[in-house]
Amino acid sequence: MGRARYKAVVDALAADIRAGVIPPGTRLPTHRELAAREGLALVTATRVYAELAEMGLVSGEAGRGTFVRESSLPLRDDVSERAFADDVVDLNFNYPSVPGQADQLRNALRGLASSGDLDALLRYQPHGGRLHERASAALHLERRGLSVPAERVLIVSGAQHGLAVTALAMLQPGDVVAVDALSYPGFKVLAQVLRLEMAPLPAGNEGPDLDAFEELCRTRPVRAIYTMPTLHNPLGWVTPAPCRETLVEIARRHGVTIIEDASYAYLVERPPAPLAVLAPELTVYVSGLSKSVATGLRVGFVVPPAQFIGAFERAIRGTTWNTPPLITAIAAGWLNDGTVTRLEADKRADARRRQAVAREVLSGLDVVGNPSSYFLWLPLPGEARADQLATDLLRETVSVSTAEPFAMTKNPPHAIRVALGSVEIDVLAQSLETVKRVIDAHTW
């Protein structure tokens, strides 16, 4: 009978929420109040709210209570999923492009068609890529401040595949991985799929809280740390050299593998040395061309410690066998002829222009970000709720991401991430004006 009563309470609340009887944003009774009202044990009332949360109908917030979610806002773990109408302005996901890229692709395909190497591109390739293409990637990484021989560079199908290969080669289910409390959603999904335990680190001013990292390593068997020291997504920091050295010292002292994600590093001019330079024996460096060239060009680069090359090649074999040779050939050609270098320079300038526009339009709001990046982080003022704000923006045909996909903790902050790189700059300005107006409306 107790179970039937408990289920009836869950079903009744769920029905009222879905029907709009209990509207989005409503603060529900405390667990103790619900228990008293429904004649339940306190632990059973807690289970009621836990089930509603699993349905995506409510969210619990430490110190504030349990709130009804905006059910019209899609529940997604990945900001890259785009299930919106064609007229919605996408400030959710970055796929920056500059004029002329389609023509560059046409020229590359013509050049490839007239080359004498087409037969080779129809066959299996070495798991880490052909050596001359790895050499092209090595020269590219040298311009990023990482000088390694071609044999150390493995070609993968984008940076996300590089992270997956790294986890498969270096980690086991149940391993503890230190991550920033706000971090890249793709790694969050990967950790969930591979059953890694994520241990969130609070943010410092320009990187993860290293005292917290040291304490975590002293008290838990931390196997790895996933970090983005050069243009963090979503907070935009560039960790200064002394903090990088301290992070490396802690990792070395405790035998922690460093997974360095450099996907957005191309946007920063003259950054400090990569962690892979400071600790090559501990660090796996991952980058790619999806952001700097095009999201459809699924080519990435992984530089593991030399002793793990074999393990990484087995992980590539077990996932894709090798990166598609046609795509890799185009990427190598663009690395060799300077196309990638030119595109990166163009996009650095483009990102700075967009940041300037965004900061002018959003003047007066708390804006967190790097002046060279393609995204901004906006903590919401007062009692404003991110899910309500995102839903209201969708009604105004503007899509943004809440903090939820980026949060490695159970209680995401009320904030939104605004991607700046996927729409024309005049559309961006107009859309940001809408964002500002809706935030202002939620503040009062």
XYZ file of C-alpha atoms in Angstrom:
444
model
C 0.000 0.000 0.000
C 2.906 2.350 0.871
C 4.431 1.841 -2.567
C 1.070 2.466 -4.274
C 0.647 5.676 -2.269
C 4.141 6.876 -3.146
C 3.637 6.138 -6.864
C 0.283 7.905 -6.810
C 1.946 11.064 -5.472
C 4.606 10.890 -8.211
C 1.973 10.389 -10.914
C -0.258 13.177 -9.624
C 2.545 15.710 -9.448
C 3.871 14.668 -12.874
C 0.403 15.032 -14.406
C -0.102 18.488 -12.883
C 3.319 19.647 -14.108
C 2.753 18.353 -17.647
C -0.709 19.894 -17.793
C 0.563 23.269 -16.642
C -1.435 23.178 -13.417
C 1.895 23.624 -11.656
C 3.666 26.082 -13.982
C 7.383 26.144 -14.802
C 9.502 27.889 -12.211
C 7.211 26.980 -9.308
C 9.069 26.259 -6.096
C 7.659 22.987 -4.754
C 7.176 22.218 -1.059
C 10.236 21.120 0.876
C 10.736 17.391 1.319
C 9.486 17.693 4.901
C 6.425 19.716 3.852
C 5.562 17.216 1.110
C 5.910 14.339 3.564
C 3.560 16.012 6.030
C 1.051 16.993 3.349
C 0.891 13.550 1.730
C 1.349 11.447 4.831
C 4.676 10.019 3.674
C 7.926 9.243 5.412
C 10.606 11.856 4.777
C 12.765 9.370 2.852
C 9.774 8.532 0.646
C 9.139 12.223 -0.095
C 12.774 12.453 -1.172
C 12.205 9.529 -3.546
C 9.182 11.335 -5.039
C 11.301 14.319 -6.018
C 14.121 12.058 -7.229
C 11.739 10.308 -9.643
C 10.350 13.611 -10.899
C 13.927 14.788 -11.493
C 14.695 11.625 -13.474
C 11.665 12.413 -15.658
C 13.149 15.853 -16.313
C 10.199 17.590 -14.651
C 11.930 19.199 -11.663
C 15.404 20.263 -10.626
C 16.770 20.506 -7.115
C 19.054 23.399 -6.227
C 21.187 23.448 -3.103
C 19.981 26.095 -0.696
C 17.025 27.110 -2.856
C 14.709 24.113 -3.096
C 13.040 22.050 -5.817
C 11.658 23.827 -8.894
C 9.469 22.806 -11.807
C 11.512 22.759 -14.997
C 10.578 24.400 -18.259
C 9.270 21.285 -20.020
C 9.307 22.993 -23.432
C 13.091 23.338 -23.234
C 14.738 20.266 -24.812
C 16.709 18.134 -22.386
C 20.110 17.583 -23.965
C 23.516 16.551 -22.708
C 25.249 17.876 -25.815
C 25.083 21.484 -26.965
C 25.889 20.345 -30.498
C 22.506 18.664 -30.962
C 20.394 20.990 -33.086
C 16.722 20.117 -33.196
C 15.407 23.579 -33.915
C 13.380 25.142 -36.707
C 15.221 26.757 -39.587
C 14.264 30.251 -38.436
C 15.938 29.851 -35.015
C 19.203 31.763 -34.617
C 21.789 29.323 -33.262
C 23.829 30.856 -30.446
C 24.118 27.402 -28.943
C 26.866 25.736 -30.984
C 29.954 27.117 -32.717
C 30.727 26.240 -36.320
C 32.709 29.326 -37.386
C 33.257 29.884 -41.081
C 34.841 32.654 -43.141
C 34.135 33.578 -46.785
C 35.708 31.395 -49.450
C 35.911 28.111 -47.564
C 33.564 26.299 -49.958
C 35.708 27.377 -52.911
C 38.792 26.105 -51.113
C 37.119 22.732 -50.747
C 36.231 22.641 -54.466
C 39.839 23.383 -55.365
C 41.108 20.743 -52.961
C 38.793 18.116 -54.453
C 39.902 19.016 -57.990
C 43.536 18.733 -56.945
C 42.919 15.417 -55.286
C 41.108 14.090 -58.362
C 44.077 14.919 -60.575
C 46.692 13.462 -58.236
C 48.363 10.133 -58.871
C 47.702 8.799 -55.376
C 44.001 7.964 -55.616
C 44.410 4.182 -55.527
C 46.244 4.417 -52.227
C 43.358 6.400 -50.735
C 40.983 3.511 -51.392
C 42.921 1.125 -49.177
C 43.374 0.689 -45.425
C 45.899 3.077 -43.898
C 48.202 2.739 -40.891
C 46.140 3.171 -37.733
C 47.889 6.399 -36.748
C 47.955 7.796 -40.283
C 50.505 7.772 -43.073
C 53.895 9.056 -41.945
C 54.063 11.972 -44.396
C 50.638 13.192 -43.194
C 51.733 12.821 -39.586
C 54.766 14.930 -40.498
C 52.440 17.646 -41.829
C 50.543 17.548 -38.541
C 53.795 17.716 -36.566
C 54.814 20.919 -38.392
C 51.381 22.361 -37.639
C 51.729 21.539 -33.925
C 55.211 23.061 -33.879
C 53.590 26.388 -34.790
C 51.409 25.876 -31.704
C 54.512 25.548 -29.530
C 54.674 21.741 -29.414
C 57.720 20.280 -31.165
C 57.495 16.489 -31.529
C 58.635 13.983 -34.184
C 56.076 12.782 -36.715
C 56.117 9.304 -35.144
C 54.615 10.758 -31.942
C 51.623 12.330 -33.750
C 48.567 10.153 -34.357
C 45.824 11.235 -36.753
C 42.265 10.684 -35.529
C 38.740 11.562 -36.668
C 38.467 14.879 -34.860
C 39.366 15.999 -31.343
C 36.339 14.236 -29.824
C 37.580 10.943 -31.283
C 40.998 11.851 -29.918
C 39.533 12.160 -26.420
C 37.730 8.829 -26.821
C 40.924 7.125 -27.992
C 42.780 8.630 -25.036
C 40.222 7.333 -22.551
C 40.213 3.869 -24.128
C 44.009 3.676 -24.154
C 44.715 5.158 -20.721
C 41.688 4.665 -18.458
C 39.446 1.944 -17.051
C 35.796 2.038 -15.902
C 35.651 3.452 -12.396
C 38.837 5.518 -12.721
C 38.686 8.932 -11.062
C 39.265 11.825 -13.462
C 39.621 15.390 -12.195
C 37.686 17.868 -14.332
C 36.741 21.517 -14.066
C 33.340 21.976 -12.439
C 32.320 23.618 -15.717
C 33.843 21.918 -18.726
C 33.403 20.653 -22.283
C 30.156 18.623 -22.619
C 31.754 16.142 -25.020
C 34.097 14.911 -22.315
C 31.200 14.667 -19.863
C 29.286 12.403 -22.258
C 32.424 10.342 -22.914
C 33.027 9.863 -19.195
C 29.438 8.740 -18.707
C 29.630 6.249 -21.575
C 32.936 4.788 -20.350
C 31.833 4.872 -16.690
C 34.604 7.138 -15.504
C 34.097 8.934 -12.204
C 34.382 12.683 -12.705
C 35.716 14.634 -9.709
C 34.865 18.333 -10.226
C 37.398 21.032 -9.360
C 36.182 24.553 -8.544
C 37.371 27.328 -10.819
C 40.153 29.663 -9.820
C 40.755 33.012 -11.481
C 42.631 31.642 -14.506
C 42.277 27.900 -14.283
C 41.223 25.096 -11.953
C 41.701 25.569 -8.220
C 45.079 23.877 -7.809
C 44.805 23.633 -4.014
C 41.620 21.632 -4.570
C 43.454 19.500 -7.141
C 46.257 18.794 -4.654
C 43.748 17.879 -1.947
C 41.819 15.631 -4.327
C 45.010 13.790 -5.270
C 45.865 13.300 -1.590
C 42.464 11.849 -0.732
C 41.370 9.997 -3.887
C 43.130 7.687 -6.381
C 43.032 10.244 -9.219
C 44.046 8.604 -12.489
C 43.902 11.622 -14.810
C 42.994 15.276 -15.104
C 41.143 16.633 -18.128
C 41.972 20.286 -18.697
C 41.823 23.066 -21.292
C 44.607 25.478 -20.304
C 44.567 27.467 -23.541
C 41.103 28.948 -24.054
C 38.868 27.024 -21.723
C 35.377 26.084 -22.878
C 33.095 27.637 -21.561
C 34.914 30.133 -19.284
C 37.552 31.318 -21.746
C 40.555 31.413 -19.445
C 44.168 31.013 -20.601
C 46.049 29.524 -17.684
C 49.292 31.456 -17.029
C 52.674 29.745 -17.107
C 53.253 29.585 -13.303
C 49.878 27.876 -12.773
C 50.673 25.385 -15.548
C 53.954 24.557 -13.832
C 52.164 24.015 -10.522
C 49.555 21.761 -12.151
C 52.345 19.687 -13.701
C 54.169 19.439 -10.357
C 51.027 18.119 -8.647
C 50.317 15.645 -11.452
C 53.907 14.412 -11.454
C 53.979 14.024 -7.682
C 50.826 11.916 -7.678
C 51.320 10.041 -10.970
C 48.307 11.664 -12.661
C 47.941 11.577 -16.453
C 47.196 14.985 -17.986
C 44.698 15.129 -20.866
C 45.275 18.514 -22.526
C 42.454 19.616 -24.832
C 43.727 22.308 -27.208
C 40.727 22.511 -29.545
C 40.390 26.295 -29.203
C 44.105 27.055 -28.650
C 44.477 28.360 -32.209
C 42.537 31.501 -31.217
C 45.195 32.642 -28.731
C 48.275 34.437 -29.994
C 51.512 33.663 -28.142
C 50.051 31.550 -25.316
C 52.229 29.938 -22.626
C 53.840 26.620 -23.469
C 51.457 23.646 -23.662
C 51.418 21.254 -20.736
C 52.730 18.618 -23.146
C 55.968 20.619 -23.369
C 56.288 20.856 -19.586
C 55.472 17.193 -18.914
C 55.728 15.105 -22.108
C 55.954 11.888 -20.104
C 52.566 12.547 -18.446
C 50.541 14.479 -21.007
C 48.269 13.479 -23.860
C 47.799 16.483 -26.160
C 44.599 16.550 -28.231
C 43.632 19.039 -30.931
C 41.892 19.117 -34.303
C 40.738 21.118 -37.296
C 36.992 21.190 -36.642
C 37.032 24.657 -35.070
C 39.970 26.184 -36.917
C 38.947 24.942 -40.395
C 35.474 23.366 -40.564
C 33.308 21.144 -38.380
C 32.834 18.744 -41.295
C 36.580 18.161 -41.577
C 36.822 15.426 -38.977
C 40.590 15.354 -38.548
C 42.315 15.571 -35.194
C 45.772 15.047 -33.724
C 46.811 13.191 -30.593
C 50.284 13.274 -29.110
C 50.582 10.695 -26.303
C 53.667 9.932 -24.219
C 56.016 7.859 -26.388
C 55.589 4.680 -24.319
C 51.847 4.576 -25.033
C 51.892 4.881 -28.827
C 51.040 1.190 -29.262
C 48.060 1.403 -26.892
C 46.721 4.426 -28.762
C 47.087 2.733 -32.138
C 45.101 -0.238 -30.815
C 42.373 2.118 -29.593
C 42.216 3.772 -33.042
C 42.018 0.346 -34.661
C 39.217 -0.649 -32.317
C 37.138 2.445 -33.105
C 37.726 3.578 -36.714
C 40.718 1.460 -37.909
C 42.068 4.668 -39.439
C 40.890 8.181 -40.224
C 39.219 8.262 -43.690
C 42.122 8.690 -46.152
C 40.283 11.124 -48.456
C 39.589 13.525 -45.590
C 43.091 13.151 -44.208
C 44.612 13.863 -47.628
C 42.643 17.106 -47.929
C 43.642 18.142 -44.413
C 47.318 17.381 -45.027
C 47.214 19.370 -48.270
C 45.784 22.379 -46.454
C 48.372 22.052 -43.698
C 51.153 21.995 -46.290
C 49.985 24.855 -48.524
C 49.252 27.316 -45.715
C 45.449 27.176 -45.960
C 45.065 26.168 -42.323
C 47.399 28.951 -41.180
C 45.448 31.546 -43.174
C 42.084 30.280 -41.927
C 43.253 30.369 -38.329
C 44.429 33.970 -38.723
C 41.124 34.952 -40.335
C 39.140 33.310 -37.555
C 41.207 34.943 -34.816
C 40.326 38.319 -36.299
C 36.703 37.273 -36.771
C 36.397 36.104 -33.147
C 37.795 39.405 -31.861
C 35.275 41.360 -33.954
C 32.407 39.268 -32.636
C 33.579 39.609 -29.060
C 33.689 43.395 -29.452
C 30.122 43.419 -30.788
C 28.914 41.126 -28.007
C 30.486 43.129 -25.209
C 29.042 46.369 -26.551
C 25.528 44.944 -26.867
C 25.682 43.140 -23.510
C 27.139 46.103 -21.641
C 25.981 46.116 -18.030
C 25.782 42.334 -17.722
C 28.342 40.108 -16.007
C 30.241 38.811 -19.043
C 32.866 36.086 -18.567
C 35.097 35.185 -21.476
C 38.231 35.744 -23.484
C 38.359 38.658 -25.971
C 39.680 36.239 -28.613
C 37.125 33.453 -28.214
C 33.949 32.447 -30.036
C 31.808 32.186 -26.896
C 30.749 34.022 -23.741
C 29.555 32.871 -20.343
C 26.778 34.918 -18.757
C 26.010 34.257 -15.068
C 22.412 35.343 -14.515
C 21.605 38.052 -12.004
C 19.361 37.753 -8.981
C 16.754 35.005 -9.006
C 16.763 34.566 -12.815
C 16.575 30.905 -13.858
C 18.521 29.610 -16.841
C 15.902 27.118 -18.037
C 13.148 29.768 -18.067
C 15.431 32.237 -19.821
C 16.437 29.713 -22.506
C 12.796 28.838 -23.099
C 11.800 32.479 -23.442
C 14.666 33.025 -25.897
C 13.502 30.036 -27.962
C 10.103 31.703 -28.210
C 11.980 34.703 -29.621
C 13.722 32.306 -32.079
C 17.131 32.509 -30.375
C 18.822 29.341 -29.091
C 21.398 29.423 -26.293
C 22.787 26.765 -23.974
C 22.152 26.680 -20.256
C 24.921 25.655 -17.869
C 23.519 22.137 -17.553
C 25.507 20.443 -20.373
C 28.746 22.007 -19.084
C 28.188 21.271 -15.390
C 30.100 18.374 -13.866
C 28.250 18.891 -10.565
C 24.672 17.999 -9.644
C 23.526 21.610 -9.252
C 24.414 23.667 -12.342
C 24.699 27.419 -11.840
C 22.103 29.670 -13.409
C 24.090 30.869 -16.394
C 24.033 30.613 -20.171
C 26.768 30.102 -22.735
C 26.422 32.173 -25.884
C 28.182 30.943 -29.023
C 29.219 33.796 -31.299
C 30.592 32.018 -34.353
C 27.663 30.494 -36.230
C 25.658 33.406 -37.675
C 26.311 36.505 -39.733
C 27.625 39.335 -37.600
C 24.602 41.619 -38.152
C 22.284 38.760 -37.132
C 24.534 38.175 -34.124
C 24.146 41.781 -32.975
C 20.359 41.680 -33.313
C 20.140 38.339 -31.520
C 22.336 39.520 -28.668
C 20.028 42.511 -28.238
C 17.225 39.981 -27.763
C 19.345 38.098 -25.217
C 19.990 41.332 -23.303
C 16.321 42.331 -23.345
C 15.125 38.929 -22.113
C 17.775 38.835 -19.344
C 16.732 42.316 -18.244
C 13.093 41.182 -18.171
C 14.024 38.255 -15.929
C 15.948 40.494 -13.551
C 12.908 42.463 -12.453
